mmCIF file of C-alpha atoms in Angstrom:
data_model
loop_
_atom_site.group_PDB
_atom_site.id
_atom_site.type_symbol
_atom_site.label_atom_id
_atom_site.label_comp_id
_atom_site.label_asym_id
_atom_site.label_seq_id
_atom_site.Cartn_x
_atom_site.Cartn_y
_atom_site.Cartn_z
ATOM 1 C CA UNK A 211 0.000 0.000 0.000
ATOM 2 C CA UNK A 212 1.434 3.202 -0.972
ATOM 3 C CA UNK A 213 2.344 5.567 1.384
ATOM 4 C CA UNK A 214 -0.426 8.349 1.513
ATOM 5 C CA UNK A 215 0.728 11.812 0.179
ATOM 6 C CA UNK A 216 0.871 14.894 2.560
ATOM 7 C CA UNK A 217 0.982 18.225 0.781
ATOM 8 C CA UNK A 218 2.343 21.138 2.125
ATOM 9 C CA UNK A 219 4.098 24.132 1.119
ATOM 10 C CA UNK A 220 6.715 26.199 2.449
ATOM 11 C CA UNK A 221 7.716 29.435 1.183
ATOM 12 C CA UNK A 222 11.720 30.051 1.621
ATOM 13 C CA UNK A 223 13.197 33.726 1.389
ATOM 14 C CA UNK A 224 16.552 32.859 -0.905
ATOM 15 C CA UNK A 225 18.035 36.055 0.774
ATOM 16 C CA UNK A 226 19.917 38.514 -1.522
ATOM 17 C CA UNK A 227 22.457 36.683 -3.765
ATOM 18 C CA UNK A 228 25.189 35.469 -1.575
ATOM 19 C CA UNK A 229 24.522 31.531 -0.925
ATOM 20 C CA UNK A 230 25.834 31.900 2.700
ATOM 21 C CA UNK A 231 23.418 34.403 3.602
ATOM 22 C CA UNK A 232 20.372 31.817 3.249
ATOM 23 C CA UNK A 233 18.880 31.213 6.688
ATOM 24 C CA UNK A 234 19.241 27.984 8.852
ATOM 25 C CA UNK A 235 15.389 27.546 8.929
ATOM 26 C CA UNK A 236 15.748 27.635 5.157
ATOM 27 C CA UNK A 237 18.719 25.370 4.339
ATOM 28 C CA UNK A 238 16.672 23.001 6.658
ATOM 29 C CA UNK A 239 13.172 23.084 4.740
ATOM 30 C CA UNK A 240 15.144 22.831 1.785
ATOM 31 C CA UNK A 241 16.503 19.434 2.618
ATOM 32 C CA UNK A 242 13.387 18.227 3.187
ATOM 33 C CA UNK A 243 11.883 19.150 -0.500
ATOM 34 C CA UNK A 244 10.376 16.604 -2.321
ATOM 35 C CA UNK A 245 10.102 19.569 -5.542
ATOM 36 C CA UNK A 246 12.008 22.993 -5.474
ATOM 37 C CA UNK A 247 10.208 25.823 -7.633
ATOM 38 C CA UNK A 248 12.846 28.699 -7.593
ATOM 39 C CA UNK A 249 13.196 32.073 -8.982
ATOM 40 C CA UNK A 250 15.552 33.687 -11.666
ATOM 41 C CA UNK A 251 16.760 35.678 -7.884
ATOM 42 C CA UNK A 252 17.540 32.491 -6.070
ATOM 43 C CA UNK A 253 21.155 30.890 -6.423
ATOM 44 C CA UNK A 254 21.496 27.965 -7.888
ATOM 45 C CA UNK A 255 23.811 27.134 -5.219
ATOM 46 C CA UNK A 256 21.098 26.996 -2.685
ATOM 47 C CA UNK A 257 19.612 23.812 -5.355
ATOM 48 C CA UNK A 258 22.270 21.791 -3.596
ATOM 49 C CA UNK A 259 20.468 21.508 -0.450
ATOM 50 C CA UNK A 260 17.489 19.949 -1.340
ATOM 51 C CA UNK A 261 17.831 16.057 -1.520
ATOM 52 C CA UNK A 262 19.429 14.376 -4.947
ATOM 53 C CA UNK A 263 15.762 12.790 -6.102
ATOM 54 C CA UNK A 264 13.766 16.163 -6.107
ATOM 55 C CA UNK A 265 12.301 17.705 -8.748
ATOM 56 C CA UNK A 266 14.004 21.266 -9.686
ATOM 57 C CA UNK A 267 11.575 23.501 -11.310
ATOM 58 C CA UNK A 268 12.563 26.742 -12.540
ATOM 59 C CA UNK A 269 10.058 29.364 -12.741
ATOM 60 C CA UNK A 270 12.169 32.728 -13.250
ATOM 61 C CA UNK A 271 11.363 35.860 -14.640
ATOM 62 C CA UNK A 272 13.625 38.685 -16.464
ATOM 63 C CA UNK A 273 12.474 41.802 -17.460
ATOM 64 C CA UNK A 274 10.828 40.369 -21.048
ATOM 65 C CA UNK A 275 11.566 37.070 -20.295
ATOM 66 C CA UNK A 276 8.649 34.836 -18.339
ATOM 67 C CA UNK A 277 9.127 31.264 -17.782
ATOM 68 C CA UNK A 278 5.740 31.250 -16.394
ATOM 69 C CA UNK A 279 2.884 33.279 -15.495
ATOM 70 C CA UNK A 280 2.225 33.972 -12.193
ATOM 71 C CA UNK A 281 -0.990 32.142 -12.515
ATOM 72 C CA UNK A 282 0.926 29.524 -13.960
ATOM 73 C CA UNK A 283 3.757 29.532 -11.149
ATOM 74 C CA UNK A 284 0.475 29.146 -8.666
ATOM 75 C CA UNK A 285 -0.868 26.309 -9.955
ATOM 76 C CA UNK A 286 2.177 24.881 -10.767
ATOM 77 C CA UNK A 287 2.936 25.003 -6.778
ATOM 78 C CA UNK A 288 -0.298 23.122 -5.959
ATOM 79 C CA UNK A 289 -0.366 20.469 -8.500
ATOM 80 C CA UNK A 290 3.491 19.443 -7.119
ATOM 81 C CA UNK A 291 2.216 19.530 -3.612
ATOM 82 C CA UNK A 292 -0.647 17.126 -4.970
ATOM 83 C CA UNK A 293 0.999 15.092 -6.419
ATOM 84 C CA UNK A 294 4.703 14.882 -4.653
ATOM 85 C CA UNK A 295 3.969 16.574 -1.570
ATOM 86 C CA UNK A 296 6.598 18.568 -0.051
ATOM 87 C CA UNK A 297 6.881 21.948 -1.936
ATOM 88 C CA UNK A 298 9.565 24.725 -1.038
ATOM 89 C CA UNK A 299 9.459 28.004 -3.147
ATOM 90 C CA UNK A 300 12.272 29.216 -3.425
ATOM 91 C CA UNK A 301 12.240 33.287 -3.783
ATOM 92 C CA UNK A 302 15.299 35.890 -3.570
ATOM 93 C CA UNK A 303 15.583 38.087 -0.948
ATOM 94 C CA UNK A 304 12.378 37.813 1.233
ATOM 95 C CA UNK A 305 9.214 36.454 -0.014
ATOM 96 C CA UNK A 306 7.056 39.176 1.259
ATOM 97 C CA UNK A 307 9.404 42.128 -0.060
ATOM 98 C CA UNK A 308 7.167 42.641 -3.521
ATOM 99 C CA UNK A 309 7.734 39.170 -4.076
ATOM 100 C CA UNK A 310 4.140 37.958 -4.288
ATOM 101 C CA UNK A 311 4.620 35.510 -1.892
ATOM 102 C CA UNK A 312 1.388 36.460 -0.074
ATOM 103 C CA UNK A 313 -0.435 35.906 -3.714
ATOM 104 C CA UNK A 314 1.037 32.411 -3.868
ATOM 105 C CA UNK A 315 0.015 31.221 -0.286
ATOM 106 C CA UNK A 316 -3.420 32.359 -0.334
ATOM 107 C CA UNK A 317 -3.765 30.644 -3.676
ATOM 108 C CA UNK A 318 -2.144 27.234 -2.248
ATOM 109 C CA UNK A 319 -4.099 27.883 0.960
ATOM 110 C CA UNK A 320 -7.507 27.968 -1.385
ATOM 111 C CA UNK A 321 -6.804 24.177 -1.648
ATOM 112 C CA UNK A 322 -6.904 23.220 1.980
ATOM 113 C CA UNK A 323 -3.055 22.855 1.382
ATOM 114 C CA UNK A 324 -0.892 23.736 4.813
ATOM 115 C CA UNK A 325 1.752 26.649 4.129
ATOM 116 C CA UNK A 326 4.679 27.545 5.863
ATOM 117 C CA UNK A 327 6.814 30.549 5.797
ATOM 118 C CA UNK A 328 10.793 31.003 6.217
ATOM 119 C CA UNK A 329 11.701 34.122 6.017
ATOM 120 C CA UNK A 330 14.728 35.560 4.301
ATOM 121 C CA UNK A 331 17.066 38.673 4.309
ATOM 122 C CA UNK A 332 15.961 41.110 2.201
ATOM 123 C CA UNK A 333 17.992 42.433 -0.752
ATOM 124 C CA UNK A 334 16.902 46.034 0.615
ATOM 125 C CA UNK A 335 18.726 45.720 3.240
ATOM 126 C CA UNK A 336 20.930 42.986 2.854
ATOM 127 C CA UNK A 337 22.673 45.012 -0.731
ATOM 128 C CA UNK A 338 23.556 48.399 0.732
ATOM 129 C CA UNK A 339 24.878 46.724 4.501
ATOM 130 C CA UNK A 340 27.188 44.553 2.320
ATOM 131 C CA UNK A 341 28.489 48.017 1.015
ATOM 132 C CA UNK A 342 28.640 49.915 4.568
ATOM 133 C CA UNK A 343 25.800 51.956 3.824
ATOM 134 C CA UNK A 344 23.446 52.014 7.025
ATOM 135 C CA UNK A 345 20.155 52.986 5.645
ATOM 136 C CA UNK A 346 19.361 54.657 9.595
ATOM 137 C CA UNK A 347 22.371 56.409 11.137
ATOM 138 C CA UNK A 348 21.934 58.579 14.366
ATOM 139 C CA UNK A 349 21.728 62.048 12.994
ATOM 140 C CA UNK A 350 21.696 61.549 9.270
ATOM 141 C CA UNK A 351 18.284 59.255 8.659
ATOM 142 C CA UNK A 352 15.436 58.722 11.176
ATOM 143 C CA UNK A 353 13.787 56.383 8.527
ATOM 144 C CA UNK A 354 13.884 54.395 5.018
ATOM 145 C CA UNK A 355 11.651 53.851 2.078
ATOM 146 C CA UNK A 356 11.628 50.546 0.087
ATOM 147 C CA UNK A 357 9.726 51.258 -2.816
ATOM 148 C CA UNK A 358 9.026 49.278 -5.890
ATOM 149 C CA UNK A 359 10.313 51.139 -9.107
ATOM 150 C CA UNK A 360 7.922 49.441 -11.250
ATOM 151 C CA UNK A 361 4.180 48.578 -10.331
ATOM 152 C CA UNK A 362 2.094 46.295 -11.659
ATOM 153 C CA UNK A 363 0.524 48.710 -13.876
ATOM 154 C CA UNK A 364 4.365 49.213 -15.562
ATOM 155 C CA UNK A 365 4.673 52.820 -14.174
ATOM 156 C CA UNK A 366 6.937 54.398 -11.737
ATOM 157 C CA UNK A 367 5.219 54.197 -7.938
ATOM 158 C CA UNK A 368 3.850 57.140 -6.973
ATOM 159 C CA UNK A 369 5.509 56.838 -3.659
ATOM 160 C CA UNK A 370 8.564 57.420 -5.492
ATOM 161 C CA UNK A 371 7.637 61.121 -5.435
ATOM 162 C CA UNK A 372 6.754 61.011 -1.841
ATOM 163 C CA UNK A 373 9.545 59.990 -0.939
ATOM 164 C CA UNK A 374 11.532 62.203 -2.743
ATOM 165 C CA UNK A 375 10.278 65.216 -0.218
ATOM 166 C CA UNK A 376 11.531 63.322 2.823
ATOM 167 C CA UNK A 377 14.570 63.310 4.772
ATOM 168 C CA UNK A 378 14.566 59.321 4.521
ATOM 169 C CA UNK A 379 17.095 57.183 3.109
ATOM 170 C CA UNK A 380 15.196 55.953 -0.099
ATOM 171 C CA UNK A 381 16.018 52.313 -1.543
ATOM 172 C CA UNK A 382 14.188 51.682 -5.095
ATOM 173 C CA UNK A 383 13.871 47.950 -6.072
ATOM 174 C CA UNK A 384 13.149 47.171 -9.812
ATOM 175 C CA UNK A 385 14.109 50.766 -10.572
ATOM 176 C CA UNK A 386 16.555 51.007 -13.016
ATOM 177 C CA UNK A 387 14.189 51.358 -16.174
ATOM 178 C CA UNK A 388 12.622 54.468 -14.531
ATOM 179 C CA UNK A 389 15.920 56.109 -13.315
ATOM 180 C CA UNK A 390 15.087 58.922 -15.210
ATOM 181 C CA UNK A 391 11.594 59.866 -13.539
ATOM 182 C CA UNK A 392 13.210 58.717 -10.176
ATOM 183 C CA UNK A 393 16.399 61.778 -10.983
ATOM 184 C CA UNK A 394 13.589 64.361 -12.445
ATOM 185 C CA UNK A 395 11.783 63.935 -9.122
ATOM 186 C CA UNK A 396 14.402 64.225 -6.649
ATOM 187 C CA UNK A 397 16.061 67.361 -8.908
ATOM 188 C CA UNK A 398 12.390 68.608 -8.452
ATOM 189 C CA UNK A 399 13.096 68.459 -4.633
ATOM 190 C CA UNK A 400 16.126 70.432 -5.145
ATOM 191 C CA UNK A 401 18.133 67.531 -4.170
ATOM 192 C CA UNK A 402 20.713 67.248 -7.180
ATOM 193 C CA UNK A 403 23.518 66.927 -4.729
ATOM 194 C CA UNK A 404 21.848 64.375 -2.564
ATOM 195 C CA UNK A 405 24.941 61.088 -2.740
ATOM 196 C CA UNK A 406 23.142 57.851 -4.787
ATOM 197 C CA UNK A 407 25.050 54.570 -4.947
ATOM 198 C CA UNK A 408 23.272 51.707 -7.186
ATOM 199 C CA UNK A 409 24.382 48.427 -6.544
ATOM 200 C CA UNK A 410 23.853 45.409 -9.083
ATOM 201 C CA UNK A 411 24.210 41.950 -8.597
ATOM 202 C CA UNK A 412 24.733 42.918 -5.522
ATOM 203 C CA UNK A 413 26.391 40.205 -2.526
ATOM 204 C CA UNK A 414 27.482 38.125 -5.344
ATOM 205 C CA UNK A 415 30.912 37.715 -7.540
ATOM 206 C CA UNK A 416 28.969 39.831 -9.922
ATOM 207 C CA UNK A 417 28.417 42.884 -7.783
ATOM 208 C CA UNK A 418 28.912 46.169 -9.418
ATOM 209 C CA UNK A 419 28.374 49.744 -7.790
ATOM 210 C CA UNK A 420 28.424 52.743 -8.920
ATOM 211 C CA UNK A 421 28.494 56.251 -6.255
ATOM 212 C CA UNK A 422 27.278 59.526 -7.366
ATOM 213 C CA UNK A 423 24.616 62.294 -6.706
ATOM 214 C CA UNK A 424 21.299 62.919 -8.328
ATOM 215 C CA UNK A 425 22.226 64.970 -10.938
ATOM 216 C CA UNK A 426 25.455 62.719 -11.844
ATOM 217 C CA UNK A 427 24.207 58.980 -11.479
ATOM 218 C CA UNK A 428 22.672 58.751 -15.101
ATOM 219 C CA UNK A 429 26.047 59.488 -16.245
ATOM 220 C CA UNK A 430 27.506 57.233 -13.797
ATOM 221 C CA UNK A 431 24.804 54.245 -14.982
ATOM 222 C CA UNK A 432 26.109 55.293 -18.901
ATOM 223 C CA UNK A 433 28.935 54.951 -18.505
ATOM 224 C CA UNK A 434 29.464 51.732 -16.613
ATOM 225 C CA UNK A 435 27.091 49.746 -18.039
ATOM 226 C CA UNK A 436 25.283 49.542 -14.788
ATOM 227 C CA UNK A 437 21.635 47.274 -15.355
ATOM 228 C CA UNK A 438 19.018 45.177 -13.629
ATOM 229 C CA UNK A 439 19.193 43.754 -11.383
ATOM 230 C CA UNK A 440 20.017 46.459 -9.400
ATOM 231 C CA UNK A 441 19.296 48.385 -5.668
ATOM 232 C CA UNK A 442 18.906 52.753 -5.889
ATOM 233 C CA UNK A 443 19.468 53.810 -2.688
ATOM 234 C CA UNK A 444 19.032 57.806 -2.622
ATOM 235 C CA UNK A 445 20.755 59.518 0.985
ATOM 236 C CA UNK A 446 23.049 61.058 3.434
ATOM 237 C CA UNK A 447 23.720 57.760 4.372
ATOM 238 C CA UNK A 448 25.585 56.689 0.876
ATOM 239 C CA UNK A 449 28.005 59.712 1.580
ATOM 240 C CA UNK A 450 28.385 58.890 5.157
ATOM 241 C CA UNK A 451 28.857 55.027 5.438
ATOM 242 C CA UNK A 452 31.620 53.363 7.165
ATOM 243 C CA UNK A 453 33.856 53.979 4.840
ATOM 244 C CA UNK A 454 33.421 57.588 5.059
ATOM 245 C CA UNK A 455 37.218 57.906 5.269
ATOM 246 C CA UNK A 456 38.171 58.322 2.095
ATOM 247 C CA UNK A 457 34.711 57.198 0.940
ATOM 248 C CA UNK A 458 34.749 57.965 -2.868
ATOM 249 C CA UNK A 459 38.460 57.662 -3.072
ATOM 250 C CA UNK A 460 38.250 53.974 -1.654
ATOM 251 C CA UNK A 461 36.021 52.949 -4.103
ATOM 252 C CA UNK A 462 37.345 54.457 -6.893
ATOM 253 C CA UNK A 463 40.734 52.894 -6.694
ATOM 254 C CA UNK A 464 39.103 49.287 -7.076
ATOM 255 C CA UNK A 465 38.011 49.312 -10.739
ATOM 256 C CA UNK A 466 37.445 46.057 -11.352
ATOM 257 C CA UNK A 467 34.284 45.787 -8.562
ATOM 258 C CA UNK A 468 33.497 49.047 -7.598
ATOM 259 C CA UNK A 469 33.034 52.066 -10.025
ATOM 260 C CA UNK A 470 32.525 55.295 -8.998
ATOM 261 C CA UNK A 471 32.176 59.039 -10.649
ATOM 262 C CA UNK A 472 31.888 62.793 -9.571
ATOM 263 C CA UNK A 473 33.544 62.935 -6.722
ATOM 264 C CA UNK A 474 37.426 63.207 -5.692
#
């Protein structure tokens, strides 16, 4: 008599790029995957984890590129748990951080299905920290925004703006297609001079970064190739980071990883 099959699903936060910086919790539901759906965002490396005999599904999207539908990627999640069992979904950075991860449990939960969530370290966060920018520092930022760049609708968040009139550290996330609108609303603000770092690929062998203000950073972006994926983080705190020793000079002497212009 076969075994009777117990379906659950567990949503696991991939964290920002780096393999090492996947949780515990995560590594462990991971080993005990009888399917792995994971994202375009989630290392490969983390693959290695779940057991030899389960299924690897990979459900990524690019900007123009969809392996699935997001309707697809949900049912895709419950007929695995049907029919295998033990689902993780995998997602970079955390699940809950504009990564639909509420859409796909209440869809799986719709089913009677049990869901589970292991929460992961946020790219947000995670990015800027791995390049000694504190997003809050005593006497430079009370507060941070995490914004999406691009909404559903394809447009530039109207929080953007909001955000823009604030003395809070600002960090855009799918941003880079609407770095124009982002500059034009911050030189609105009279913040040209405001310091800007964007960060791609960041945490992993990949990483580029590229420092400059408001009304340099398109120039900066130009001119080093910079592209998505990528963190915008707009603020005091980009100028006044750990490194703020010999910040900008720092950087700029390591071409090969870190390139920087506008500032001496």
């Amino acid at each position: 008599m076969k075994n009777k099959i117990e379906p659950q699903v567990t949503l696991v936060g991939a964290g920002p790029g780096d393999p090492d910086l996947l949780t515990i919790k995560g590594a462990k539901a991971l080993a005990e995957a009888n399917v792995v759906l994971y994202d375009a965002l989630a290392n490969e490396e983390l693959l290695s984890y779940a057991p030899k005999k389960a299924l690897r599904i990979f459900v990524g999207k690019r900007k123009g590129c969809h392996e699935y539908t997001q309707d697809q990627i949900n049912q895709l999640i419950v007929d695995n748990a049907l029919t295998y069992g033990n689902v993780v979904r995998l997602k970079g950075g955390d699940p809950f951080i504009f990564g639909r991860g509420s859409e796909e449990i209440e869809f799986v939960e719709s089913f009677g299905i049990p869901t589970f969530v292991v929460p992961g370290i946020s790219s947000s966060i995670a990015v800027p920290a791995s390049q000694g920018i504190s997003l809050t520092k005593r006497g430079v930022s009370e507060s941070f925004w995490v914004i999406t760049g691009t909404t559903s609708a394809r447009k530039l968040s109207a929080d953007v703006a909001l955000a823009a009139q604030s003395t809070a550290t600002v960090v855009i996330l799918m941003g880079m297609s609407k770095l124009d609108q982002i500059v034009a609303l911050f030189q609105k603000e009279s913040k040209g001079e405001m310091p800007v770092a964007i960060i791609q690929n960041g945490t992993t062998p990949e990483e580029k970064v590229g420092i400059g203000t408001i009304d340099t950073i398109q120039r900066v972006v130009a001119d080093n190739n910079l592209s998505s994926p990528a963190i915008i983080v707009i603020g005091e705190v980009v100028g006044d980071s750990k490194k703020s020793v010999g910040f900008y000079k720092e950087l700029r002497s390591n071409h090969n990883k870190v390139l920087v212009y506008g500032k001496e």
